PDB file of C-alpha atoms in Angstrom:
ATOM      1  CA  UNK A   1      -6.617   4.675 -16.769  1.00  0.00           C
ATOM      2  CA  UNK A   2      -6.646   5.777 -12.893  1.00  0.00           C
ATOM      3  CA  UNK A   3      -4.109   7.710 -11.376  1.00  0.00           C
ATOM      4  CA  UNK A   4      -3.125   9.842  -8.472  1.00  0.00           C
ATOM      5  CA  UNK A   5      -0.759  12.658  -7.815  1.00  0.00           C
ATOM      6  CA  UNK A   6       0.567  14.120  -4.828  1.00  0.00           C
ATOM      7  CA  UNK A   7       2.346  17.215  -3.887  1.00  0.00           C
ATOM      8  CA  UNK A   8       6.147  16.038  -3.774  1.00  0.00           C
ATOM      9  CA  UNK A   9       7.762  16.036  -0.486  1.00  0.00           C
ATOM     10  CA  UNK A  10       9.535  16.371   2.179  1.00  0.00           C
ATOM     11  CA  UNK A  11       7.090  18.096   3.727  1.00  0.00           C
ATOM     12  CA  UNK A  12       9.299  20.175   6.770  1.00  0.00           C
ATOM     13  CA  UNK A  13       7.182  21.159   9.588  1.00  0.00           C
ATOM     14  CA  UNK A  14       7.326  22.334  13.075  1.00  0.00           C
ATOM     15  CA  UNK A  15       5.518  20.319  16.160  1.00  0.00           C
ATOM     16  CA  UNK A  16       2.093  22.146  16.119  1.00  0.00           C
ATOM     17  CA  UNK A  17       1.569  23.239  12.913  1.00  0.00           C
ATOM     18  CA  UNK A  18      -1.246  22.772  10.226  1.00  0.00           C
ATOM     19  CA  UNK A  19      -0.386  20.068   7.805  1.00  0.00           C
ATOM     20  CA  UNK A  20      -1.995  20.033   4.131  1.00  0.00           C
ATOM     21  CA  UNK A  21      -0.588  17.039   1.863  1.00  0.00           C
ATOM     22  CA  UNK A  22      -2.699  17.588  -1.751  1.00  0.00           C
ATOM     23  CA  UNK A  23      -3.857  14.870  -3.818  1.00  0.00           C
ATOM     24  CA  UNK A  24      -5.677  14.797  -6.974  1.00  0.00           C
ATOM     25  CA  UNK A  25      -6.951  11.820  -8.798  1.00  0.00           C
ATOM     26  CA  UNK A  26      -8.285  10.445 -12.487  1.00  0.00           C
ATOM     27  CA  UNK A  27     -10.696   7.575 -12.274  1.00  0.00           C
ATOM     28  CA  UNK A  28     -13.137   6.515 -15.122  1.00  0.00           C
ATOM     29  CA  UNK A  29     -15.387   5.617 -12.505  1.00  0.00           C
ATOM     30  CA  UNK A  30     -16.861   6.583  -9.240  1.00  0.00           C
ATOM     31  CA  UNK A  31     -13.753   5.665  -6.825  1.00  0.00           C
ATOM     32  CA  UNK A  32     -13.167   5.055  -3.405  1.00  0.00           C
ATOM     33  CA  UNK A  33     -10.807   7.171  -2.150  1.00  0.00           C
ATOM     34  CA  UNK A  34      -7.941   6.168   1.030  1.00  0.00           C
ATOM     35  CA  UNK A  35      -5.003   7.914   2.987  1.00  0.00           C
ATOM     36  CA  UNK A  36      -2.212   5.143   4.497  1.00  0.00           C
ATOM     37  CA  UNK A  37       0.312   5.850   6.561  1.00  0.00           C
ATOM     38  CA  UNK A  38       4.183   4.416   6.579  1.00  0.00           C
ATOM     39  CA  UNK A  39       6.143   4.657   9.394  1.00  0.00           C
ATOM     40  CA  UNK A  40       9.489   3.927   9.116  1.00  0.00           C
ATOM     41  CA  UNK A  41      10.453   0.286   8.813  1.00  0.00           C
ATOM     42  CA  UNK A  42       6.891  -0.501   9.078  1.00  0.00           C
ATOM     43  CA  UNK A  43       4.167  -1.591   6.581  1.00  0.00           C
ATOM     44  CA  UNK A  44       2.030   0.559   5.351  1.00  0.00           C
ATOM     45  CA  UNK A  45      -1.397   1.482   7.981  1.00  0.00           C
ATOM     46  CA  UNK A  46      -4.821   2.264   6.661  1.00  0.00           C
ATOM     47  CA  UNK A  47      -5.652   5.794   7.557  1.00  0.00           C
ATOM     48  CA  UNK A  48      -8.601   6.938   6.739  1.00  0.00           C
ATOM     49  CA  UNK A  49     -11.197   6.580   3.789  1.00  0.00           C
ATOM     50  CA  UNK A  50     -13.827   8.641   1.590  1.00  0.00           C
ATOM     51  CA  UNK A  51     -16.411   6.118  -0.348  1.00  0.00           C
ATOM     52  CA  UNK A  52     -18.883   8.515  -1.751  1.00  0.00           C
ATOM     53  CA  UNK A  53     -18.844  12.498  -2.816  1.00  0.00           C
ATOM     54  CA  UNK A  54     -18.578  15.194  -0.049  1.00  0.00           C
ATOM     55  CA  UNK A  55     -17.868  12.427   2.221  1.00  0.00           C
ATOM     56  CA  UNK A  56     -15.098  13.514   5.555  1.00  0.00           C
ATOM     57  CA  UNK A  57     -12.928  10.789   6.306  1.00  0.00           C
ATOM     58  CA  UNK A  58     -11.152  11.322  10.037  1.00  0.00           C
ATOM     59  CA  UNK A  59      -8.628   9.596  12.088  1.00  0.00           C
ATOM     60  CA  UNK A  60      -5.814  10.502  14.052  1.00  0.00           C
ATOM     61  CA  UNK A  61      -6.979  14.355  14.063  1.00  0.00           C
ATOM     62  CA  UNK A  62      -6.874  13.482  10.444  1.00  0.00           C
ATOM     63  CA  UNK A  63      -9.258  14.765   8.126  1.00  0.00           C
ATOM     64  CA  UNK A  64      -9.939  14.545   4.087  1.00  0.00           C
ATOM     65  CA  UNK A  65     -12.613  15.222   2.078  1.00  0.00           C
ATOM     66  CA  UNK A  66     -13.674  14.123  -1.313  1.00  0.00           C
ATOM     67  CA  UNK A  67     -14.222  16.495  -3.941  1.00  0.00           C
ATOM     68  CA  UNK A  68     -15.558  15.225  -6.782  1.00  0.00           C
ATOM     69  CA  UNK A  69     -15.681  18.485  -8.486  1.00  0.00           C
ATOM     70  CA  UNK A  70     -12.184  19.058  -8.247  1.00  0.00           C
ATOM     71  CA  UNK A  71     -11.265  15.325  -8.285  1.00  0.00           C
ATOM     72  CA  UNK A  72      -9.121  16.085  -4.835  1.00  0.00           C
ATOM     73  CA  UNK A  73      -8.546  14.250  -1.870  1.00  0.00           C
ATOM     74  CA  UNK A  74      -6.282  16.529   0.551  1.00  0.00           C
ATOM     75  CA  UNK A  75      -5.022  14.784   3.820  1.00  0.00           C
ATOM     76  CA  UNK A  76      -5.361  17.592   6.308  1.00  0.00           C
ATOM     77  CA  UNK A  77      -4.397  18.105  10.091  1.00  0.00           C
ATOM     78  CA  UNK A  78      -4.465  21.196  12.383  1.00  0.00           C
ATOM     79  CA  UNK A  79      -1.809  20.476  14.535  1.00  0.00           C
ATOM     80  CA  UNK A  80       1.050  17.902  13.897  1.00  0.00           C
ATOM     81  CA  UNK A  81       3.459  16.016  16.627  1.00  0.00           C
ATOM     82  CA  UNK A  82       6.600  14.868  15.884  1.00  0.00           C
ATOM     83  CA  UNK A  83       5.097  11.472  16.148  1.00  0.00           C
ATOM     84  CA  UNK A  84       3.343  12.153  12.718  1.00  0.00           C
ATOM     85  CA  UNK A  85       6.680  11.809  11.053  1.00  0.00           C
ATOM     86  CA  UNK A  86       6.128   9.020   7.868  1.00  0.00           C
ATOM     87  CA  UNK A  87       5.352   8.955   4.257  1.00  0.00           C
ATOM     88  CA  UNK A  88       1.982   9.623   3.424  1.00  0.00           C
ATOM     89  CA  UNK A  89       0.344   7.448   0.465  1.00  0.00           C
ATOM     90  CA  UNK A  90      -3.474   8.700  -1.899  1.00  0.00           C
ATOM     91  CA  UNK A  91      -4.613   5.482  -2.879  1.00  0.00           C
ATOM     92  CA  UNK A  92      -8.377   4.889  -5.166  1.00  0.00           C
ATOM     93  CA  UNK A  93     -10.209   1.927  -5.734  1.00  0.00           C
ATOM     94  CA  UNK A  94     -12.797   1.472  -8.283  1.00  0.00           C
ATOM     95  CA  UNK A  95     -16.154   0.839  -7.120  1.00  0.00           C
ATOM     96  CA  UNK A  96     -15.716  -2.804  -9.364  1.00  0.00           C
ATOM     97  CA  UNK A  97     -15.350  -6.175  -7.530  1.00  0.00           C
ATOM     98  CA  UNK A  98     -12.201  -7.024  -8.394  1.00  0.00           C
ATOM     99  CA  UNK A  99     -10.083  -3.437  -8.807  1.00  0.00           C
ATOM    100  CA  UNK A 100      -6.813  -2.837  -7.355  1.00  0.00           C
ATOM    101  CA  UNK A 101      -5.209   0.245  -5.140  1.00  0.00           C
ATOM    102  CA  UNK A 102      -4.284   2.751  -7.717  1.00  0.00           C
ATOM    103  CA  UNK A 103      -1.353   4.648  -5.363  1.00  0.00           C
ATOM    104  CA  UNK A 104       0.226   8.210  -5.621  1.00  0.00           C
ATOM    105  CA  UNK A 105       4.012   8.462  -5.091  1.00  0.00           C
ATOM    106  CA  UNK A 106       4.089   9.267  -1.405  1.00  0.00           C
ATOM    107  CA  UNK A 107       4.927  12.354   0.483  1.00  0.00           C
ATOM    108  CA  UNK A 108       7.177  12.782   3.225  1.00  0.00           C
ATOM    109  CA  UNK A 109       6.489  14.032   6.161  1.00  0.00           C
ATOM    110  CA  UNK A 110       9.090  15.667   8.695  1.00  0.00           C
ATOM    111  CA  UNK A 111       7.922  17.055  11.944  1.00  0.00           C
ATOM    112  CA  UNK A 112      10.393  18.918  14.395  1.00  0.00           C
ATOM    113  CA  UNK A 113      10.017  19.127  18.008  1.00  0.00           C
TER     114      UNK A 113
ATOM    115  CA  UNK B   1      -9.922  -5.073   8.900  1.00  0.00           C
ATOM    116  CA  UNK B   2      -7.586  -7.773   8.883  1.00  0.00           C
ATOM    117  CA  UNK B   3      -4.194  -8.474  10.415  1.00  0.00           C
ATOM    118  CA  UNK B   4      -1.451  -9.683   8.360  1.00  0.00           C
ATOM    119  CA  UNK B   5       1.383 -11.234   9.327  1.00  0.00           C
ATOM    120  CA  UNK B   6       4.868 -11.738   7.007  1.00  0.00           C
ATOM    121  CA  UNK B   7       7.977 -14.290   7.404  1.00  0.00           C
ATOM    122  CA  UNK B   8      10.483 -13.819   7.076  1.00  0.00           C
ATOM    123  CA  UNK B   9      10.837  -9.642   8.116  1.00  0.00           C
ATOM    124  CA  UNK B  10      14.443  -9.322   6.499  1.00  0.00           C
ATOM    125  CA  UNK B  11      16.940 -11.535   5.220  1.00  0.00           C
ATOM    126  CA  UNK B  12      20.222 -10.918   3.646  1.00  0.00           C
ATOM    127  CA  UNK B  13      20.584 -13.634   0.373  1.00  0.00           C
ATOM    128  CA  UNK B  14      23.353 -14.640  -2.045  1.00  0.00           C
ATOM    129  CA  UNK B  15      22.913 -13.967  -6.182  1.00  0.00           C
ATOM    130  CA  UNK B  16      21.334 -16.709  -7.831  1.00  0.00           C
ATOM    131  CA  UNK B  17      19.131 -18.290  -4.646  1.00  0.00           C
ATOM    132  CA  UNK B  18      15.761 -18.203  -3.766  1.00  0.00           C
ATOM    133  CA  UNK B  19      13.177 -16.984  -1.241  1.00  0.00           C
ATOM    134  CA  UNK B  20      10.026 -17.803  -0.180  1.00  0.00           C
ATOM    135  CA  UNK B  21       8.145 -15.111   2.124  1.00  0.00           C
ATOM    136  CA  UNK B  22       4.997 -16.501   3.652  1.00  0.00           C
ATOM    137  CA  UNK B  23       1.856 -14.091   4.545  1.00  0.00           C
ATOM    138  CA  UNK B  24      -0.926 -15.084   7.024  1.00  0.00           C
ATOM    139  CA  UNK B  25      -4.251 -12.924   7.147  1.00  0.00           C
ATOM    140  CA  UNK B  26      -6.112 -13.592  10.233  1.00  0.00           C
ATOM    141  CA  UNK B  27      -9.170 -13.695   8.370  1.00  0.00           C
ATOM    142  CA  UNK B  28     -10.901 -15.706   4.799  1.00  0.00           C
ATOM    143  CA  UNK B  29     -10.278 -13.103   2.296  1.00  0.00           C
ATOM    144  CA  UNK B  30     -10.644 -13.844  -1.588  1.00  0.00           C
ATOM    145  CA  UNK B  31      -8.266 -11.430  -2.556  1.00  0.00           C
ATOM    146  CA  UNK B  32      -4.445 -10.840  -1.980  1.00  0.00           C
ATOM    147  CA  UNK B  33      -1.329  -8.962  -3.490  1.00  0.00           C
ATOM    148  CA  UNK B  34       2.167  -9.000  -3.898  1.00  0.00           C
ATOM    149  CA  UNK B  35       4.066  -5.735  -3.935  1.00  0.00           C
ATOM    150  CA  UNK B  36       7.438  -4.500  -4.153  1.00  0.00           C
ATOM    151  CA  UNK B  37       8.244  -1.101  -3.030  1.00  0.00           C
ATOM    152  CA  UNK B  38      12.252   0.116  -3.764  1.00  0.00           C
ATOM    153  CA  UNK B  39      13.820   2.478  -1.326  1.00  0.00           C
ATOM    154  CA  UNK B  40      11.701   5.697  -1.510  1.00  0.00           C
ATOM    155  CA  UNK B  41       9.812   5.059  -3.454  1.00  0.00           C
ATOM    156  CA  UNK B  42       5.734   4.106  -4.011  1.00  0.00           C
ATOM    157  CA  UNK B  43       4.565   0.865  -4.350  1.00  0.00           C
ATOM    158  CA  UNK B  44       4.557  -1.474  -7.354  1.00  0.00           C
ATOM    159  CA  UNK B  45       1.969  -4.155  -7.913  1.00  0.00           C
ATOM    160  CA  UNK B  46       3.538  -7.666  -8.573  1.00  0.00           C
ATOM    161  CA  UNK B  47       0.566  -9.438  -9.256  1.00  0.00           C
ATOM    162  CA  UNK B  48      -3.203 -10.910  -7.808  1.00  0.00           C
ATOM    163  CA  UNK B  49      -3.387 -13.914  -6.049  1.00  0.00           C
ATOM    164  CA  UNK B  50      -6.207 -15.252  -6.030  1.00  0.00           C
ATOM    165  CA  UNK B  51      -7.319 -18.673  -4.074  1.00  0.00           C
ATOM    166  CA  UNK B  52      -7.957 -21.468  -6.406  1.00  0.00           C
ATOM    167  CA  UNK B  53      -6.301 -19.840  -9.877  1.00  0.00           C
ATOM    168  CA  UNK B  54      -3.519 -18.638 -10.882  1.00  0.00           C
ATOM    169  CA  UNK B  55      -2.310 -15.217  -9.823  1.00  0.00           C
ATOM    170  CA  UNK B  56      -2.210 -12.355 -12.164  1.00  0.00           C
ATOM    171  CA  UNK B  57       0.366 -10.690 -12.728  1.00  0.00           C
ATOM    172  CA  UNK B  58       1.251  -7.144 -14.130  1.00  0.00           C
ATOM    173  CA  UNK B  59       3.371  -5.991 -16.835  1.00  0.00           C
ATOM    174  CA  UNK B  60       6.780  -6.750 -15.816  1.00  0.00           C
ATOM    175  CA  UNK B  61       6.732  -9.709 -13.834  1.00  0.00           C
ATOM    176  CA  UNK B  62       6.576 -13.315 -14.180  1.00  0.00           C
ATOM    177  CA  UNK B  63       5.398 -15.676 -13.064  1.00  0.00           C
ATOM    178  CA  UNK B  64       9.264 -17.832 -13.260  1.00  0.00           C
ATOM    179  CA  UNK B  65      10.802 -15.495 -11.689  1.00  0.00           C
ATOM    180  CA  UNK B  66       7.928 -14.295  -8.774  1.00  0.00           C
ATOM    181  CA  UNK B  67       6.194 -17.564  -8.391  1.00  0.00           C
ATOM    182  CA  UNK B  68       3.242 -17.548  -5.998  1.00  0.00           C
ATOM    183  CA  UNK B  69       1.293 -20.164  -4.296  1.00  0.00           C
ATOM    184  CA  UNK B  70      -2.404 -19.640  -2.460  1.00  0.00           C
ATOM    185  CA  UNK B  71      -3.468 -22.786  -1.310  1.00  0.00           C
ATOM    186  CA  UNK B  72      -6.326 -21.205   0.937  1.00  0.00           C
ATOM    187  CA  UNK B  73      -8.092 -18.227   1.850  1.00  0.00           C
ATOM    188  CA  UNK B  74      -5.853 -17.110   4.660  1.00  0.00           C
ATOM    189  CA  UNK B  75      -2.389 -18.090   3.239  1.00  0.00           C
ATOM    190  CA  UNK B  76      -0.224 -16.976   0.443  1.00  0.00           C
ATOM    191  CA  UNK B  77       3.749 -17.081  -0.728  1.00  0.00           C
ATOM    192  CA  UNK B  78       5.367 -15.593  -3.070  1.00  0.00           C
ATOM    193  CA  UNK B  79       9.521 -16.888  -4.190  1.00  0.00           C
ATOM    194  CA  UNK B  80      11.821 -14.633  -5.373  1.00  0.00           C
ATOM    195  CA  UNK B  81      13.877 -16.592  -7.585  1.00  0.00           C
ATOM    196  CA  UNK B  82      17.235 -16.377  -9.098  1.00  0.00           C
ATOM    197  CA  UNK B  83      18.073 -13.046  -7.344  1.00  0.00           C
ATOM    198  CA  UNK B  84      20.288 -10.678  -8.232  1.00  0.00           C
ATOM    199  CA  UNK B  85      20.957  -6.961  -6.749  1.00  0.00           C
ATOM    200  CA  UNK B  86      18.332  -5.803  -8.187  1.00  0.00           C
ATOM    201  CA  UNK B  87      16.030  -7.604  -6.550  1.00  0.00           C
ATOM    202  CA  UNK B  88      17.119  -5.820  -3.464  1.00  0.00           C
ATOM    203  CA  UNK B  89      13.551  -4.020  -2.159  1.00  0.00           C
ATOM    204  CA  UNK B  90      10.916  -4.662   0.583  1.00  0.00           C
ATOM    205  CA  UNK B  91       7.960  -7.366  -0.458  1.00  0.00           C
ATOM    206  CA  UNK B  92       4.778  -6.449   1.387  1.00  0.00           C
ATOM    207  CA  UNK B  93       1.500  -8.634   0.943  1.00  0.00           C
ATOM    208  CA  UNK B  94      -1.918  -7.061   1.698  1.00  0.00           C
ATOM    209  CA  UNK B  95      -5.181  -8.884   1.549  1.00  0.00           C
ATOM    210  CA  UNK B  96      -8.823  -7.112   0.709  1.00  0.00           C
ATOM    211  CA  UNK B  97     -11.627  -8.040   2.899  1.00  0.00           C
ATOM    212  CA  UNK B  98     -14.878  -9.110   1.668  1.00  0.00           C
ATOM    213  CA  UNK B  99     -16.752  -6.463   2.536  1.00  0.00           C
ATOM    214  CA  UNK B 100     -15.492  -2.817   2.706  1.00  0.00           C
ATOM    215  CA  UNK B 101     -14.654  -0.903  -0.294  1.00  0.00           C
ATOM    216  CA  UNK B 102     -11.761  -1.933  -2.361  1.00  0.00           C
ATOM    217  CA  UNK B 103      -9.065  -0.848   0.867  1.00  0.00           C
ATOM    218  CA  UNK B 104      -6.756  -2.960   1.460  1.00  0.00           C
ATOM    219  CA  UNK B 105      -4.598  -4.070   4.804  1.00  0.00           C
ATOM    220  CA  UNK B 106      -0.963  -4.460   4.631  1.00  0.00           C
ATOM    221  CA  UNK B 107       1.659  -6.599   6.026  1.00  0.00           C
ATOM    222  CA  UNK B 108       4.812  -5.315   7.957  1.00  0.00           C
ATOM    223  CA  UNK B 109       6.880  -6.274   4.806  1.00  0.00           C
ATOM    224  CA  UNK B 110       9.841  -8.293   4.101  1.00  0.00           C
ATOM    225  CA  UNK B 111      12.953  -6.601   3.687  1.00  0.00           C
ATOM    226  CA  UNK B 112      15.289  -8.232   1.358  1.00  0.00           C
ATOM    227  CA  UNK B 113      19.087  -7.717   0.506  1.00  0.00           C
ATOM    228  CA  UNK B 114      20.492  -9.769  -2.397  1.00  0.00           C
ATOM    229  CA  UNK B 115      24.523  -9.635  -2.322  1.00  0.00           C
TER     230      UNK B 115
END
């Protein structure tokens, strides 16, 4: 079956610095691959997406790539505010009509002014 | 994308009533969900509703107690019936637009409190 892991949080960070949240994924197909974004007491926000190999998905100053030779997905940004502050969700889709969101556990992120 | 809207956002409930929470999408879509997500935690699937069948559920939840209705392509509810503590969790409904590539857009969520 499909699944996806991510690097536990909270992640602690000061206002400015690079952010890496790692995620790795198992898929017995050829997935489509999504960041979303919770802030808190909200819904969860579609943040950016990967459909193909070696395909850069960007928003926000946020960046991920997907590796399909090291089944990753890493949610990457160079400098973080303190308005970043949420919980971070790797979801995958299969490329089938009908699939659902496969999600990781979430990471939490904590950005200090 | 599509915008989805959720009534009601929070509510505080008794043990052993009900509650209905209505989702809107502002657009047709074929597909919706139900999910519960617990304090802290990730998301759980509740089930596939689907317009014009019954909605799928996954392991763990049934249809008596989670009871959903989709009488159109923009509309959906899901009842949480007989609650106890336990039920206690935010209910979020997302919808997956006909084209794109299995993403899916959320609601704010519902956040319940059972007493």
């Amino acid at each position: 079956g499909n699944s996806v892991t991510q690097m536990e949080g909270p992640v602690t960070l000061s206002e400015e610095a690079f952010l890496t949240i790692n995620c790795t994924y198992t898929a017995t197909g050829y997935p489509s691959l999504f960041w979303y974004v919770q802030y808190p007491g909200e819904g969860l926000q579609l943040l950016l997406k990967a459909t193909k190999a070696d395909d850069k998905g960007s928003n926000k100053g946020f960046e991920a790539t997907y590796r399909k030779e090291t089944t990753s997905f890493h949610l990457e940004k160079g400098s973080v505010q303190v308005s970043d502050s949420a919980v971070y969700f790797c979801a995958l889709s299969e490329d089938s009509g009908y699939s659902t969101l496969t999600f990781g556990k979430g990471t939490m992120l904590l950005v200090s002014p | 994308s599509a915008v989805i809207s959720q009534k009601p956002s929070r509510d505080i409930c008794q043990r052993g009533t009900s509650l209905t929470i209505q989702c809107q999408v502002d657009s047709q879509v074929t597909m919706m969900f139900w999910y519960r997500q617990q304090p802290g935690q990730s998301l759980t699937l509740i089930a596939t509703a689907n317009q014009g069948s019954e909605a799928t559920y996954e392991s763990g939840f049934v249809i008596d107690k989670f009871p959903i209705s989709r009488p159109n392509l923009t509309f959906s509810t899901l009842t949480v019936s007989n609650m106890s503590p336990e039920d206690s969790s935010i209910y979020l409904c997302s919808a997956r637009p006909e084209s794109g590539f299995g993403e899916q857009f959320f609601g704010p969520g519902t956040r319940l409190t059972v007493l």
